[in-house]
Coordinates of C-alpha atoms and ligand atoms in Angstrom, one line a residue:
M1 CA -12.6 25.4 -5.9
A2 CA -15.6 24.3 -8.2
Y3 CA -15.4 21.1 -10.0
D4 CA -18.9 21.3 -11.0
K5 CA -17.9 20.2 -15.3
S6 CA -15.9 17.7 -13.6
I7 CA -18.2 16.0 -12.1
A8 CA -20.9 16.1 -14.4
A9 CA -18.0 14.7 -17.2
F10 CA -16.9 11.4 -14.6
E11 CA -20.4 10.7 -14.6
E12 CA -20.9 10.5 -18.1
A13 CA -17.9 9.1 -18.6
Y14 CA -18.3 6.1 -15.7
K15 CA -21.6 5.1 -18.0
V16 CA -19.0 4.4 -20.5
I17 CA -15.8 3.8 -19.1
P18 CA -15.4 1.4 -17.0
G19 CA -14.9 3.3 -13.8
G20 CA -14.3 6.5 -16.1
V21 CA -11.1 6.2 -16.6
D22 CA -8.1 4.2 -18.8
S23 CA -6.1 3.6 -16.0
P24 CA -7.0 2.9 -12.9
V25 CA -4.9 5.4 -10.9
R26 CA -6.4 8.2 -12.3
A27 CA -10.0 7.8 -11.0
F28 CA -8.7 9.5 -7.4
S29 CA -9.9 6.0 -5.7
G30 CA -7.4 6.6 -2.8
V31 CA -8.1 10.2 -2.5
E32 CA -11.0 12.3 -1.5
G33 CA -13.2 14.0 -4.7
T34 CA -13.1 13.2 -7.8
P35 CA -10.9 13.7 -10.7
P36 CA -10.7 17.2 -12.7
F37 CA -11.5 16.8 -16.4
I38 CA -8.0 18.1 -18.5
D39 CA -8.6 20.7 -21.1
R40 CA -5.5 21.9 -21.5
G41 CA -1.7 22.0 -20.2
E42 CA 0.3 24.8 -21.0
G43 CA 5.0 24.4 -19.3
G44 CA 3.8 23.5 -15.9
H45 CA 0.2 23.9 -15.4
L46 CA -3.0 22.0 -16.2
F47 CA -6.3 23.8 -16.9
D48 CA -9.4 21.6 -16.5
I49 CA -12.6 22.0 -18.0
D50 CA -14.0 23.8 -15.1
G51 CA -11.3 26.9 -16.1
N52 CA -9.5 26.4 -12.4
K53 CA -5.7 26.1 -13.5
Y54 CA -3.3 23.6 -11.4
I55 CA 0.3 24.0 -11.2
D56 CA 1.4 20.1 -12.5
Y57 CA 3.6 17.9 -10.6
V58 CA 2.5 14.8 -12.7
Q59 CA 3.4 15.8 -15.8
S60 CA 1.3 13.2 -17.7
W61 CA 2.8 10.3 -14.6
G62 CA 6.9 11.4 -15.5
P63 CA 6.7 12.2 -19.8
L64 CA 7.1 15.7 -19.9
I65 CA 10.2 17.3 -18.4
F66 CA 9.7 19.8 -20.8
G67 CA 6.4 20.2 -19.4
H68 CA 3.4 21.2 -21.9
C69 CA 3.2 22.6 -25.8
D70 CA 6.8 22.6 -25.0
A71 CA 7.1 24.2 -28.6
D72 CA 10.3 22.5 -30.3
I73 CA 8.8 18.8 -29.7
E74 CA 5.4 19.9 -30.7
T75 CA 6.8 21.2 -34.2
S76 CA 9.2 18.2 -34.7
V77 CA 5.7 16.3 -34.0
F78 CA 3.9 18.6 -36.4
K79 CA 6.3 18.2 -39.0
A80 CA 6.3 14.6 -38.9
V81 CA 2.5 14.2 -39.2
M82 CA 2.1 16.2 -42.0
K83 CA 4.0 13.5 -43.9
G84 CA 1.8 10.5 -42.6
L85 CA 0.5 9.1 -38.9
S86 CA 2.4 5.6 -40.0
F87 CA 4.1 3.5 -42.9
G88 CA 5.0 0.1 -40.7
A89 CA 8.1 0.4 -42.9
P90 CA 11.6 1.8 -41.9
T91 CA 12.0 5.2 -41.0
T92 CA 15.1 6.9 -40.1
L93 CA 14.1 8.8 -37.4
E94 CA 13.6 5.4 -35.8
T95 CA 18.0 4.9 -36.2
E96 CA 18.3 8.3 -35.1
L97 CA 16.1 7.5 -31.7
A98 CA 18.6 4.7 -31.2
R99 CA 21.6 5.8 -31.8
E100 CA 20.6 8.2 -29.0
I101 CA 19.8 5.9 -26.5
V102 CA 22.6 3.4 -26.9
T103 CA 25.1 6.1 -26.7
L104 CA 24.2 7.7 -23.9
F105 CA 23.5 4.2 -22.1
D106 CA 26.9 2.1 -21.5
S107 CA 24.5 -1.3 -21.1
I108 CA 22.9 -1.0 -24.3
D109 CA 24.3 -2.0 -27.6
K110 CA 20.7 -2.1 -29.6
V111 CA 17.7 -1.3 -28.6
R112 CA 13.9 -2.0 -29.8
F113 CA 10.7 0.2 -29.5
V114 CA 7.3 -0.6 -28.2
S115 CA 4.6 1.2 -28.1
S116 CA 4.5 1.6 -24.2
G117 CA 6.2 0.4 -21.0
T118 CA 4.3 -2.1 -20.0
E119 CA 5.0 -3.3 -23.3
A120 CA 8.9 -3.0 -23.4
V121 CA 8.7 -5.0 -20.1
M122 CA 6.8 -7.6 -21.4
S123 CA 9.2 -8.1 -24.0
A124 CA 12.2 -7.9 -22.0
I125 CA 11.4 -10.6 -20.4
R126 CA 10.0 -13.1 -22.7
L127 CA 13.9 -12.4 -24.0
A128 CA 15.6 -12.9 -21.0
R129 CA 14.0 -16.2 -21.0
G130 CA 14.4 -16.7 -24.8
V131 CA 18.0 -16.6 -24.3
T132 CA 19.0 -18.4 -21.2
G133 CA 16.3 -21.1 -21.5
R134 CA 15.1 -21.0 -18.0
D135 CA 11.9 -20.0 -16.8
D136 CA 11.4 -17.7 -13.5
I137 CA 11.7 -14.5 -13.2
L138 CA 12.2 -12.9 -10.1
K139 CA 10.0 -9.5 -8.6
F140 CA 10.8 -7.2 -6.0
T141 CA 7.2 -6.7 -4.1
G142 CA 6.2 -2.5 -5.1
C143 CA 7.6 -3.0 -8.0
Y144 CA 5.6 -2.2 -11.5
H145 CA 6.4 -3.1 -14.2
G146 CA 3.8 -2.3 -16.5
H147 CA 0.3 -4.4 -16.2
S148 CA 1.4 -7.9 -18.0
D149 CA 0.5 -11.2 -16.4
S150 CA 3.8 -12.6 -15.0
L151 CA 5.0 -9.3 -13.6
L152 CA 1.7 -8.2 -11.6
V153 CA 2.5 -9.5 -8.1
Q154 CA 2.4 -7.1 -5.9
A155 CA 3.4 -4.8 -8.2
G156 CA 2.8 -1.5 -6.2
S157 CA 0.9 1.9 -7.0
G158 CA -2.4 1.1 -8.5
L159 CA -2.9 -2.6 -7.0
A160 CA -1.7 -1.2 -3.6
T161 CA -4.0 2.3 -3.6
F162 CA -7.0 -0.6 -4.2
G163 CA -4.5 -3.4 -1.3
T164 CA -5.3 -6.2 -4.9
P165 CA -2.2 -8.0 -4.2
S166 CA -2.4 -9.2 -7.9
S167 CA -5.8 -9.4 -10.2
P168 CA -8.5 -11.8 -11.1
G169 CA -7.5 -13.0 -14.5
V170 CA -3.8 -14.0 -14.5
P171 CA -3.8 -18.1 -14.1
A172 CA -2.2 -19.2 -11.6
D173 CA 0.3 -21.1 -13.8
L174 CA 1.8 -17.5 -14.8
T175 CA 2.4 -16.4 -11.8
K176 CA 4.1 -19.5 -10.2
H177 CA 7.0 -18.4 -12.0
T178 CA 7.5 -14.9 -10.6
L179 CA 9.3 -14.8 -7.2
L180 CA 9.2 -12.1 -5.2
A181 CA 12.0 -10.9 -2.8
T182 CA 12.3 -8.1 -0.9
Y183 CA 13.4 -4.5 -2.1
N184 CA 16.9 -3.6 -0.1
D185 CA 17.5 -6.7 1.2
I186 CA 19.7 -9.1 0.0
E187 CA 19.1 -11.9 2.2
S188 CA 16.0 -11.8 1.0
V189 CA 17.2 -12.3 -3.2
Q190 CA 19.6 -15.0 -1.8
K191 CA 16.9 -17.1 -0.4
C192 CA 15.5 -17.1 -4.0
F193 CA 18.4 -18.1 -5.2
A194 CA 19.1 -21.2 -2.9
D195 CA 15.7 -22.6 -3.6
S196 CA 16.2 -22.0 -7.7
P197 CA 19.3 -21.9 -8.7
D198 CA 19.4 -22.7 -12.2
D199 CA 16.4 -21.6 -12.8
I200 CA 16.1 -17.9 -12.9
A201 CA 16.4 -16.6 -16.2
C202 CA 16.3 -12.2 -14.9
V203 CA 16.0 -10.2 -11.9
I204 CA 14.0 -7.3 -12.8
I205 CA 14.2 -4.5 -10.7
E206 CA 13.2 -0.6 -11.1
P207 CA 16.8 0.9 -9.7
I208 CA 15.0 4.1 -8.4
A209 CA 11.1 2.8 -7.0
G210 CA 8.6 5.0 -8.3
N211 CA 5.6 2.9 -8.0
M212 CA 5.5 2.7 -4.1
G213 CA 6.0 6.1 -3.7
L214 CA 9.4 7.2 -4.4
V215 CA 12.2 4.7 -2.8
P216 CA 15.6 4.3 -3.8
A217 CA 17.8 0.7 -3.9
D218 CA 20.7 1.4 -2.2
E219 CA 23.9 1.2 -4.0
E220 CA 25.1 -2.2 -2.2
F221 CA 22.2 -3.4 -2.9
L222 CA 22.3 -3.2 -5.9
K223 CA 26.4 -4.2 -6.4
Q224 CA 24.9 -7.3 -4.2
L225 CA 22.1 -7.8 -6.8
R226 CA 24.8 -7.2 -9.7
T227 CA 27.4 -10.5 -8.1
I228 CA 24.4 -12.5 -7.5
C229 CA 22.8 -12.5 -10.3
T230 CA 26.4 -13.3 -12.7
E231 CA 27.2 -16.1 -10.5
H232 CA 23.8 -18.2 -11.6
G233 CA 23.9 -16.8 -15.1
A234 CA 20.7 -14.4 -14.8
L235 CA 20.2 -11.3 -16.5
L236 CA 19.7 -8.2 -14.2
I237 CA 16.8 -5.9 -16.1
F238 CA 16.6 -2.7 -14.7
D239 CA 13.1 -1.2 -15.0
E240 CA 14.3 2.4 -16.1
V241 CA 10.7 3.7 -17.2
M242 CA 10.1 6.1 -14.9
S243 CA 13.6 6.9 -13.9
G244 CA 15.2 6.8 -17.2
F245 CA 15.9 10.5 -18.6
R246 CA 14.6 11.6 -14.8
A247 CA 16.8 10.7 -12.2
S248 CA 19.6 11.6 -14.5
L249 CA 20.5 11.9 -18.5
K250 CA 21.2 8.3 -17.6
G251 CA 18.9 7.3 -15.5
A252 CA 19.6 5.1 -12.7
Q253 CA 22.7 4.4 -14.1
G254 CA 23.9 8.1 -13.7
I255 CA 23.9 7.3 -10.4
S256 CA 24.9 4.2 -9.7
T257 CA 27.9 2.3 -11.2
V258 CA 26.3 -1.0 -11.6
K259 CA 25.6 -2.1 -14.5
P260 CA 22.9 -4.0 -15.5
D261 CA 22.2 -7.0 -18.7
M262 CA 19.3 -5.3 -19.9
V263 CA 17.5 -2.0 -19.7
T264 CA 13.7 -1.5 -20.2
L265 CA 12.6 2.6 -21.0
G266 CA 9.5 4.1 -21.7
K267 CA 7.4 7.6 -20.9
V268 CA 10.6 10.6 -21.3
I269 CA 11.6 8.9 -24.6
G270 CA 8.1 9.1 -25.9
A271 CA 7.4 12.5 -24.7
G272 CA 4.2 12.1 -23.9
M273 CA 3.8 9.8 -27.1
P274 CA 3.2 6.4 -26.2
V275 CA 6.6 4.9 -27.0
G276 CA 8.7 1.8 -24.5
A277 CA 12.2 0.7 -25.5
F278 CA 13.9 -2.5 -24.4
G279 CA 18.0 -2.9 -24.9
A280 CA 21.0 -4.9 -24.3
R281 CA 24.1 -6.2 -24.8
A282 CA 24.2 -6.7 -28.8
D283 CA 24.5 -10.6 -28.0
I284 CA 21.4 -10.6 -26.4
M285 CA 19.3 -8.6 -28.7
A286 CA 20.9 -10.9 -31.1
H287 CA 18.2 -13.5 -29.8
L288 CA 15.6 -11.2 -30.9
S289 CA 13.3 -12.2 -33.9
P290 CA 14.5 -11.5 -36.4
E291 CA 18.0 -12.1 -36.0
G292 CA 17.2 -14.9 -33.5
P293 CA 14.6 -16.9 -32.7
V294 CA 12.7 -14.7 -29.9
Y295 CA 9.6 -13.2 -31.3
Q296 CA 8.4 -9.8 -31.0
A297 CA 6.5 -7.4 -33.2
G298 CA 4.2 -4.4 -33.1
T299 CA 1.9 -2.9 -35.4
L300 CA 2.8 0.7 -34.1
S301 CA 6.0 0.2 -33.3
G302 CA 8.2 2.8 -34.2
N303 CA 5.7 4.8 -35.2
P304 CA 7.4 8.0 -37.3
V305 CA 5.4 11.1 -34.5
A306 CA 6.3 8.9 -31.3
M307 CA 9.7 8.5 -32.0
A308 CA 9.9 12.3 -34.1
A309 CA 8.8 13.3 -29.9
G310 CA 11.3 11.6 -28.9
L311 CA 14.4 11.9 -30.7
T312 CA 13.8 15.9 -30.0
S313 CA 12.9 15.7 -26.2
L314 CA 15.9 13.5 -25.8
K315 CA 18.2 16.2 -28.2
K316 CA 17.1 18.8 -25.7
L317 CA 18.1 17.0 -22.6
K318 CA 21.9 16.4 -24.2
A319 CA 22.5 19.7 -25.2
N320 CA 22.1 20.8 -22.1
P321 CA 22.6 18.5 -19.1
A322 CA 22.9 20.8 -16.4
I323 CA 19.1 21.1 -16.2
Y324 CA 19.6 17.6 -14.1
V325 CA 21.1 19.8 -11.5
E326 CA 18.6 22.4 -11.9
L327 CA 16.0 20.1 -11.9
G328 CA 17.1 18.6 -8.5
N329 CA 18.0 21.8 -6.8
K330 CA 14.4 22.6 -7.3
A331 CA 13.1 19.2 -6.7
K332 CA 15.0 19.7 -3.2
K333 CA 13.4 22.8 -2.9
L334 CA 10.1 21.6 -3.0
M335 CA 10.2 18.7 -0.5
D336 CA 12.8 20.8 2.3
G337 CA 9.6 22.8 2.2
F338 CA 7.1 20.3 2.4
Q339 CA 9.4 19.0 5.6
K340 CA 9.5 22.0 6.9
A341 CA 5.6 23.1 6.6
A342 CA 5.0 19.4 8.4
T343 CA 7.2 19.8 11.1
S344 CA 6.1 23.3 12.4
V345 CA 2.5 21.5 12.9
N346 CA 4.7 17.8 14.0
I347 CA 3.1 15.7 11.1
P348 CA 5.7 13.4 10.9
L349 CA 6.8 13.2 7.2
V350 CA 9.5 11.5 5.0
T351 CA 11.0 13.1 2.0
D352 CA 13.4 12.0 -0.7
V353 CA 14.4 13.5 -4.0
R354 CA 16.6 11.7 -7.1
G355 CA 17.1 14.1 -9.7
S356 CA 13.5 15.6 -11.0
M357 CA 11.8 13.0 -9.1
F358 CA 10.6 13.7 -5.5
G359 CA 8.2 11.7 -3.1
F360 CA 7.1 12.1 0.4
F361 CA 5.6 9.7 3.1
F362 CA 3.9 10.4 6.5
S363 CA 5.5 8.3 8.2
D364 CA 8.4 8.6 10.8
K365 CA 10.7 6.1 9.0
T366 CA 12.8 6.4 6.7
V367 CA 11.3 3.7 3.9
K368 CA 13.4 1.5 2.4
N369 CA 10.8 -1.6 1.3
F370 CA 7.3 -2.4 0.1
D371 CA 6.3 -3.0 3.9
D372 CA 7.6 0.1 5.4
A373 CA 6.0 2.4 2.6
L374 CA 2.3 0.6 3.5
E375 CA 3.4 2.1 6.9
N376 CA 2.5 5.6 6.2
D377 CA -0.4 7.4 6.5
S378 CA -2.1 7.3 3.8
E379 CA -5.9 8.8 5.3
M380 CA -3.5 12.1 6.2
F381 CA -2.1 11.3 2.6
A382 CA -6.0 11.9 1.4
K383 CA -7.0 15.3 3.4
F384 CA -3.3 16.9 1.8
H385 CA -4.2 16.0 -1.4
K386 CA -7.4 17.1 -1.4
G387 CA -6.2 20.0 0.4
M388 CA -3.6 21.0 -1.9
L389 CA -5.9 20.7 -5.0
D390 CA -8.2 23.0 -3.6
K391 CA -5.1 25.5 -3.5
G392 CA -4.3 24.3 -7.1
I393 CA -1.1 22.0 -6.9
Y394 CA -2.3 18.8 -8.4
L395 CA -0.1 15.8 -7.2
A396 CA -0.4 12.3 -7.6
C397 CA -3.1 11.0 -6.1
S398 CA -2.1 8.0 -4.5
S399 CA 0.6 8.5 -1.8
Y400 CA 2.7 5.3 -3.4
E401 CA 3.8 7.5 -6.6
T402 CA 6.4 9.9 -7.5
G403 CA 6.0 13.6 -8.0
F404 CA 7.9 15.1 -11.4
I405 CA 9.5 18.4 -11.8
S406 CA 9.8 19.5 -15.3
T407 CA 12.2 22.3 -16.7
V408 CA 9.1 24.4 -16.7
T409 CA 8.4 24.8 -13.3
T410 CA 9.2 27.8 -11.7
D411 CA 11.1 28.7 -7.8
K412 CA 7.6 31.3 -8.2
M413 CA 5.7 27.5 -9.0
I414 CA 7.7 26.1 -6.2
D415 CA 7.3 28.7 -3.0
E416 CA 3.6 28.9 -4.0
T417 CA 3.3 25.1 -3.9
I418 CA 5.1 25.6 -0.2
K419 CA 3.2 27.8 0.6
A420 CA -0.1 25.2 0.0
A421 CA 1.0 23.0 2.1
Y422 CA 1.9 24.9 5.5
E423 CA -1.7 25.9 4.9
V424 CA -2.9 22.6 4.2
M425 CA -0.9 21.0 7.2
A426 CA -2.1 23.3 9.7
D427 CA -5.8 22.9 8.6
I428 CA -5.2 19.4 8.9
V429 CA -4.3 19.2 12.2
K430 CA -6.9 21.9 13.5
Ligands
PLP501 C1 5.1 3.6 -15.9 C2 5.6 2.3 -15.5 C3 5.9 1.1 -16.7 C4 4.4 0.6 -17.6 O1 5.0 1.4 -18.3 P1 3.1 1.9 -19.5 O2 3.4 2.7 -20.5 O3 2.0 2.2 -18.5 O4 2.3 0.6 -20.4 C5 6.3 -0.3 -16.2 N1 7.6 -0.3 -15.2 C6 8.3 0.9 -14.7 C7 9.1 1.2 -13.9 C8 6.9 2.3 -14.6 O5 7.2 3.5 -14.1

């Protein structure tokens, strides 16, 4: 494939945008080549400015569960646009989308909309601290909760790819309140609580981690986490910005029996528009301004165009919950295909699937936490990624990311992808 126009565009972007990108993981730093610049999407496909066509398993990093240019979503967006882009005043669209979320999630009585996942988590943490009157928070190594200061500690994906444990510009004074535990390891959590039994405001976790590759939490681990939080009066926050409406209609909460105190959402609830949300029981949300004293605000929060996109998307999902079975089967078919392709040439590969989310590691052991994830063969991944891209398969450009099946991903596309995987794996061992 020729990438001449993208290479030139990347050079031009580099002159005026740091690293040529507006979010680091897009820069292809962990893989070979330069990022294709995208001209347009169509269903399950992406087209770059050189005219190359790709099967898209990134889907804007998760939001596009109906693929690109879904007619219903776009029509609702066009209608909203015609009425005006933003009012900074309440609209009924916000209430409608809130009602959809509240009826789906038992753990959410009330929800507030923001403009990104980062903002959702940042606000949820502030609320948890405000409600409990405590400063410390506990997170898990390898879990990503957006790029706000106190959460930028051992945070997976972009940071893992660049080997940066944290970031300059984040004062140690801010991260000293962030305690770190190991994913799927309750003893590491018990240790944190033993060290500061009454100071932890909340435990935040991706119940299905998607930012160190796909690493689901064990059900038993989540149950123990629930118990320890309740015992110590710490709030349990499920960060479902990625897994919400992806792992199932109710995210991880449709799979696990464990109920969190607070939930953060994003990605699919905006269907490609910038939306985040955080919700909880009514008594917790009552602490939020203007009902309560914990301040949180946003000029463009609940933006009508974004609300329209999210509302249409959620209504479509609710009208046809069986699509998650179909998406899951397709994800499984894809991962089984990758597995067989790897095994055929003795490349070690482990795979996992949760609903429409899939992940694979070039490793011979089951990945349970971030240290396990780091043991994957990232050079092998880089070669695989490049080989697949050259065959028109657009996979996430880091071995610490999750892949996504959308309703527009056809069996034919999956067959084509598996065929490519066989060829690329065979090339790698040549
Ligand atoms: C993507 C993501 C975020 C951050 O969302 P942005 O919209 O990128 O700010 C937070 N938490 C999780 C689990 C995510 O996957």
